C-alpha cells in the first residue's frame, strides 16, 4: 500500500527522535470501568474509548475495557499510540481531522507479528459511511478541514452519534488521500505532512494544499465513497468475529460444540441470525450464514482450515481459521462480568 511508504519514512524519524531530558515520562493507564476512566480524565474524554494527552503538568495515554470489548480496545490502543507517534515523529500541530484520520488508518492496521497491513477497510466503516451519506450527516469539507480541537471535543461531548460521524469521516478522507482514492493524494498528503513537520504554520499550509480545490476534493471523495468495498483481510476478521458471536449465542441456550461441522450445520439448519446496533446504525448477519464458514470465494473451509482448539481455563474452545498460508485468525473467549467475551487474535499460520 502507498501509505506504507509514508509510514516507513516517519518510523525512521521516530527511531532518531530523542526527547529532551526535561520531557515528562508518559505513563499509560488501562481501566476496567468507563466511570474510572472518565474520572481520571476529568470527563474531558466523554464518548471516547481512549485518549492521548500531552500537557506541561500531566501527560498520559489512557483507555478502558468496559463495554468496548477486547477487539475494540486493541484498536483503541493502536489509535492512541499512533497519536503519540505522530506527536513525536511528525508534528505537534497536526490539524484535528488529519490527526484523527491518520490514527484511525493505523487503528485498522492488522499486526501480523512482523509488520502492519495498512489500508484496511472494515465493513463497519462502510456501514457508517453509507449511513452518513444517506442521511446527509457528513460535514461539508470546508468546515471539516478548519475544525478546531475545541470544536471537535465539544461536538463529541454533546452527541455520540456526531462523534461517530466525525471520526469515520476523518478516517475516510485520509484513506481516500493515502490509499485508493485521489490520484495525487499520497503526494499531496506527504507534502502536507512534511510542511507541518518542518514547523510551517498549520493554517497557511492548509490553505496552500486544500483551499483552492475543496469542491473538487469533495466531489471526487463522494464518487469514491459510493463504490468503496471492504478489504479481504478486514472482511475475514469480521466473519471470524461473527463466528464467535454465534458460538456465544448458542451457548446461552446450553448448546456447546467441539466439532466445527456440527457447529456449522446447526447454525445453517437453525437459520441463526444476529442483530446489531451501533449508535443509529443497525444491521444483521447474513441470511446465508454459511458465508461465515467459507473463504471469500465462497468455498467452505476444510477441517484443517477452520477448527476448534482447546484452551485452558476458558469458557469455550478457541476458533482457529487459517485464512492464508501466512496468517491465521484465532477467536479466544473469556469469562466477562455479565457474559462470555471474545477477541480475534492474528497469528502467524501454524501457531
Coordinates of C-alpha atoms in Angstrom, one line a residue:
X1 CA 0.0 0.0 0.0
X2 CA 1.1 3.5 -0.7
X3 CA 0.7 4.7 2.8
X4 CA 3.2 2.0 4.0
X5 CA 6.0 4.1 2.3
X6 CA 5.0 7.2 4.2
X7 CA 4.8 5.3 7.5
X8 CA 8.3 3.9 7.0
X9 CA 9.6 7.4 6.4
X10 CA 8.2 8.7 9.7
X11 CA 9.1 5.5 11.5
X12 CA 12.7 6.2 10.7
X13 CA 12.3 9.7 12.1
X14 CA 10.9 8.3 15.3
X15 CA 13.9 6.0 15.7
X16 CA 16.1 9.0 15.5
X17 CA 13.9 11.1 17.9
X18 CA 15.4 11.8 21.3
X19 CA 13.1 13.7 23.7
X20 CA 14.6 16.4 25.8
X21 CA 15.7 15.3 29.2
X22 CA 13.1 17.7 30.7
X23 CA 10.3 15.9 28.9
X24 CA 7.9 14.1 31.4
X25 CA 7.6 10.4 31.3
X26 CA 4.4 9.3 29.6
X27 CA 2.5 6.7 31.7
X28 CA -0.3 4.6 30.2
X29 CA -3.4 3.7 32.2
X30 CA -5.8 0.9 31.3
X31 CA -9.1 0.9 33.2
X32 CA -11.6 -1.8 33.5
X33 CA -14.5 0.6 34.1
X34 CA -15.5 3.5 32.0
X35 CA -16.5 5.5 35.1
X36 CA -13.0 5.3 36.4
X37 CA -11.6 6.3 33.0
X38 CA -13.9 9.4 32.9
X39 CA -13.0 10.3 36.5
X40 CA -9.2 10.0 35.7
X41 CA -9.5 12.1 32.6
X42 CA -11.8 14.7 34.4
X43 CA -14.6 14.0 31.9
X44 CA -12.6 15.5 29.1
X45 CA -13.0 12.3 27.0
X46 CA -16.7 11.6 27.0
X47 CA -17.8 9.4 24.2
X48 CA -14.3 8.1 23.6
X49 CA -12.6 4.8 24.2
X50 CA -9.2 6.2 24.9
X51 CA -7.2 9.4 24.9
X52 CA -3.6 10.7 24.5
X53 CA -2.8 13.9 26.4
X54 CA 0.4 16.0 26.4
X55 CA 0.3 18.9 28.9
X56 CA 3.1 20.6 30.8
X57 CA 1.9 19.2 34.2
X58 CA 0.1 16.0 33.2
X59 CA 0.8 13.7 30.2
X60 CA -0.6 10.2 29.7
X61 CA -2.3 7.7 27.5
X62 CA -5.5 6.1 28.9
X63 CA -8.2 3.7 27.8
X64 CA -10.8 1.3 29.2
X65 CA -12.3 -2.1 28.6
X66 CA -15.9 -1.7 29.9
X67 CA -18.4 -2.1 27.1
X68 CA -15.8 -1.9 24.3
X69 CA -14.7 -5.5 24.0
X70 CA -11.1 -6.6 23.7
X71 CA -11.0 -6.1 19.9
X72 CA -12.1 -2.5 20.1
X73 CA -9.8 -1.9 23.0
X74 CA -6.9 -3.2 20.9
X75 CA -7.8 -0.8 18.1
X76 CA -8.2 2.0 20.6
X77 CA -4.7 1.4 21.9
X78 CA -3.3 1.3 18.4
X79 CA -5.1 4.6 17.7
X80 CA -3.9 6.4 20.8
X81 CA -0.4 5.1 20.4
X82 CA -0.3 6.5 16.9
X83 CA -1.2 9.9 18.3
X84 CA 1.9 9.6 20.5
X85 CA 3.9 8.5 17.4
X86 CA 2.6 11.4 15.3
X87 CA 3.3 13.9 18.1
X88 CA 6.9 12.8 18.3
X89 CA 7.7 12.0 14.7
X90 CA 5.5 14.2 12.5
X91 CA 4.3 17.4 14.2
X92 CA 2.9 18.8 17.5
X93 CA 0.4 20.8 15.4
X94 CA -1.4 18.3 13.2
X95 CA -4.9 19.5 12.4
X96 CA -7.5 17.5 14.3
X97 CA -9.1 15.9 11.2
X98 CA -5.7 14.8 9.9
X99 CA -4.5 13.6 13.4
X100 CA -7.7 11.6 14.0
X101 CA -7.8 10.3 10.4
X102 CA -4.2 9.0 10.4
X103 CA -4.7 7.5 13.9
X104 CA -7.7 5.6 12.6
X105 CA -5.9 4.3 9.5
X106 CA -3.3 2.8 11.9
X107 CA -6.1 1.7 14.3
X108 CA -7.3 -0.5 11.5
X109 CA -3.8 -1.8 10.7
X110 CA -3.5 -5.6 11.1
X111 CA -0.4 -6.7 13.0
X112 CA 0.9 -10.0 11.6
X113 CA 3.7 -10.5 14.1
X114 CA 6.2 -8.9 11.8
X115 CA 4.5 -5.8 10.2
X116 CA 1.2 -3.9 9.9
X117 CA -1.1 -4.5 7.0
X118 CA -2.3 -1.0 6.4
X119 CA -5.1 0.4 4.2
X120 CA -7.7 -1.9 5.7
X121 CA -11.4 -1.1 5.0
X122 CA -13.6 -2.9 7.6
X123 CA -17.3 -3.5 6.7
X124 CA -18.4 -1.5 9.7
X125 CA -16.6 1.6 8.3
X126 CA -18.5 1.3 5.1
X127 CA -21.8 0.9 7.0
X128 CA -21.1 4.1 8.9
X129 CA -20.0 6.0 5.8
X130 CA -23.0 4.9 3.7
X131 CA -25.4 5.8 6.5
X132 CA -23.9 9.3 6.8
X133 CA -24.1 9.8 3.1
X134 CA -27.7 8.6 3.0
X135 CA -28.8 10.8 5.9
X136 CA -26.6 13.7 4.7
X137 CA -24.8 13.9 8.1
X138 CA -21.2 14.2 6.6
X139 CA -19.7 17.6 7.4
X140 CA -19.0 20.0 4.5
X141 CA -15.3 19.7 3.7
X142 CA -14.6 23.4 4.0
X143 CA -16.0 23.3 7.6
X144 CA -14.4 20.0 8.4
X145 CA -10.9 20.9 7.3
X146 CA -11.0 24.0 9.5
X147 CA -12.5 22.5 12.7
X148 CA -10.5 23.1 15.9
X149 CA -9.7 20.6 18.6
X150 CA -12.0 22.5 20.9
X151 CA -14.9 22.3 18.5
X152 CA -14.2 18.6 17.8
X153 CA -14.2 17.8 21.5
X154 CA -17.4 19.9 22.2
X155 CA -19.3 18.1 19.4
X156 CA -18.2 14.7 20.7
X157 CA -19.3 15.5 24.2
X158 CA -22.7 16.8 23.1
X159 CA -23.6 14.0 20.7
X160 CA -22.1 10.5 20.5
X161 CA -23.6 9.9 17.0
X162 CA -22.0 13.1 15.7
X163 CA -18.7 11.9 17.2
X164 CA -19.0 8.6 15.2
X165 CA -19.6 10.6 12.0
X166 CA -16.6 12.9 12.7
X167 CA -14.2 10.0 13.4
X168 CA -15.3 7.9 10.4
X169 CA -15.3 10.9 8.0
X170 CA -11.7 11.7 9.1
X171 CA -10.7 8.1 8.5
X172 CA -12.4 8.1 5.1
X173 CA -10.8 11.4 4.0
X174 CA -7.3 10.3 5.0
X175 CA -7.8 6.8 3.4
X176 CA -9.0 8.5 0.3
X177 CA -5.9 10.6 0.0
X178 CA -3.4 7.9 1.2
X179 CA -4.6 4.7 -0.4
X180 CA -7.1 4.2 -3.2
X181 CA -8.9 7.4 -3.9
X182 CA -7.3 10.7 -5.1
X183 CA -4.8 10.1 -7.9
X184 CA -2.3 12.6 -6.4
X185 CA -3.4 12.0 -2.9
X186 CA -0.3 10.3 -1.4
X187 CA 2.0 13.0 -2.9
X188 CA -0.3 15.8 -1.5
X189 CA -0.6 14.1 1.9
X190 CA 3.2 13.5 2.2
X191 CA 4.0 17.1 1.1
X192 CA 1.4 18.5 3.6
X193 CA 2.8 16.4 6.5
X194 CA 6.4 17.3 5.6
X195 CA 5.5 21.0 5.7
X196 CA 3.9 20.6 9.1
X197 CA 6.9 18.6 10.3
X198 CA 9.2 21.4 9.2
X199 CA 7.3 23.8 11.5
X200 CA 5.3 25.8 9.0
X201 CA 2.1 27.5 10.2
X202 CA -0.7 24.9 10.1
X203 CA -3.3 27.3 8.8
X204 CA -1.1 28.6 6.0
X205 CA -0.2 25.0 5.0
X206 CA -3.9 24.1 5.0
X207 CA -4.7 27.0 2.7
X208 CA -1.8 26.2 0.4
X209 CA -2.7 22.5 0.0
X210 CA -6.5 22.4 0.1
X211 CA -8.2 25.8 -0.1
X212 CA -8.2 26.1 -3.8
X213 CA -9.7 22.7 -4.7
X214 CA -12.0 21.8 -1.8
X215 CA -15.1 21.4 -4.1
X216 CA -13.2 19.1 -6.4
X217 CA -11.8 17.2 -3.4
X218 CA -15.3 16.7 -2.0
X219 CA -16.8 15.6 -5.4
X220 CA -14.0 13.1 -6.0
X221 CA -14.4 11.8 -2.5
X222 CA -18.2 11.3 -2.9
X223 CA -17.7 9.3 -6.2
X224 CA -15.1 7.1 -4.4
X225 CA -17.1 6.6 -1.3
X226 CA -20.1 5.3 -3.3
X227 CA -18.1 2.4 -4.7
X228 CA -15.8 1.7 -1.7
X229 CA -15.6 -2.0 -0.8
X230 CA -14.2 -3.7 2.3
X231 CA -10.8 -5.3 2.1
X232 CA -10.5 -9.1 2.2
X233 CA -8.4 -9.2 5.4
X234 CA -10.9 -6.9 7.3
X235 CA -13.8 -8.9 6.0
X236 CA -12.3 -12.2 7.1
X237 CA -11.8 -10.7 10.6
X238 CA -15.4 -9.6 10.8
X239 CA -16.5 -13.1 9.7
X240 CA -14.3 -14.6 12.4
X241 CA -15.8 -12.3 15.0
X242 CA -19.3 -13.3 13.9
X243 CA -18.5 -17.0 14.4
X244 CA -17.6 -16.1 18.0
X245 CA -20.9 -14.3 18.4
X246 CA -22.7 -17.3 17.0
X247 CA -20.9 -19.6 19.5
X248 CA -21.7 -17.4 22.5
X249 CA -25.4 -17.0 21.4
X250 CA -25.8 -20.8 21.2
X251 CA -24.0 -21.3 24.5
X252 CA -26.7 -19.2 26.2
X253 CA -29.1 -21.9 25.1
X254 CA -26.9 -24.6 26.5
X255 CA -25.6 -25.7 23.1
X256 CA -21.9 -26.4 23.1
X257 CA -19.7 -27.7 20.3
X258 CA -16.4 -29.5 19.9
X259 CA -16.8 -30.3 16.2
X260 CA -16.8 -27.5 13.6
X261 CA -19.0 -29.3 11.1
X262 CA -21.6 -29.8 13.9
X263 CA -21.4 -26.1 14.8
X264 CA -21.7 -25.1 11.1
X265 CA -24.6 -27.4 10.4
X266 CA -26.5 -26.2 13.5
X267 CA -26.1 -22.5 12.6
X268 CA -27.2 -23.2 9.0
X269 CA -30.1 -25.5 9.8
X270 CA -31.5 -23.3 12.6
X271 CA -31.1 -20.1 10.4
X272 CA -29.2 -18.4 13.2
X273 CA -29.3 -14.7 12.7
X274 CA -27.9 -11.9 14.9
X275 CA -28.8 -8.3 15.0
X276 CA -26.5 -5.5 16.0
X277 CA -26.9 -1.8 16.9
X278 CA -24.2 0.8 17.0
X279 CA -25.4 4.3 17.6
X280 CA -28.1 4.9 14.9
X281 CA -26.8 2.1 12.7
X282 CA -28.5 -1.3 12.7
X283 CA -27.5 -4.4 10.8
X284 CA -27.9 -8.1 10.8
X285 CA -25.8 -11.2 9.9
X286 CA -26.4 -12.7 6.5
X287 CA -29.4 -14.7 5.6
X288 CA -26.9 -17.3 4.3
X289 CA -24.8 -17.9 7.4
X290 CA -22.6 -20.4 5.6
X291 CA -20.6 -17.5 4.3
X292 CA -19.0 -17.2 7.8
X293 CA -17.7 -20.7 7.5
X294 CA -16.3 -20.1 4.0
X295 CA -13.4 -18.2 2.4
X296 CA -14.1 -15.1 0.4
X297 CA -14.6 -17.1 -2.8
X298 CA -17.5 -18.9 -1.1
X299 CA -15.7 -22.2 -0.7
X300 CA -16.3 -23.8 2.7
X301 CA -13.1 -24.1 4.8
X302 CA -11.7 -27.6 5.2
X303 CA -11.3 -29.2 8.7
X304 CA -7.6 -28.1 8.5
X305 CA -8.5 -24.5 7.8
X306 CA -11.3 -23.9 10.3
X307 CA -11.4 -25.9 13.6
X308 CA -11.8 -25.7 17.3
X309 CA -8.8 -25.9 19.6
X310 CA -8.8 -26.4 23.4
X311 CA -7.6 -23.5 25.6
X312 CA -7.1 -23.8 29.3
X313 CA -9.5 -22.1 31.7
X314 CA -11.7 -20.6 29.0
X315 CA -15.5 -20.9 28.8
X316 CA -15.4 -22.0 25.1
X317 CA -13.0 -23.6 22.8
X318 CA -10.9 -21.3 20.6
X319 CA -12.0 -21.0 16.9
X320 CA -9.0 -21.1 14.6
X321 CA -9.1 -20.1 10.9
X322 CA -6.1 -20.4 8.6
X323 CA -7.2 -17.7 6.2
X324 CA -3.9 -17.7 4.3
X325 CA -0.6 -19.6 4.3
X326 CA 0.9 -16.7 6.3
X327 CA -1.8 -15.7 8.8
X328 CA -4.4 -17.4 10.9
X329 CA -7.2 -15.9 13.0
X330 CA -8.0 -17.1 16.5
X331 CA -11.1 -16.3 18.4
X332 CA -10.4 -16.6 22.1
X333 CA -13.0 -16.5 24.8
X334 CA -13.1 -15.0 28.3
X335 CA -15.3 -15.0 31.4
X336 CA -16.8 -11.5 31.4
X337 CA -18.7 -9.8 34.2
X338 CA -22.1 -10.4 32.6
X339 CA -21.5 -12.7 29.7
X340 CA -18.8 -14.5 27.7
X341 CA -16.5 -12.2 25.8
X342 CA -14.1 -12.9 23.0
X343 CA -11.5 -11.3 20.8
X344 CA -9.9 -12.1 17.4
X345 CA -6.2 -12.6 17.5
X346 CA -4.0 -12.5 14.4
X347 CA -1.2 -15.1 14.4
X348 CA 1.4 -16.4 12.0
X349 CA -0.1 -19.5 10.4
X350 CA 0.8 -22.8 12.1
X351 CA 0.9 -21.4 15.7

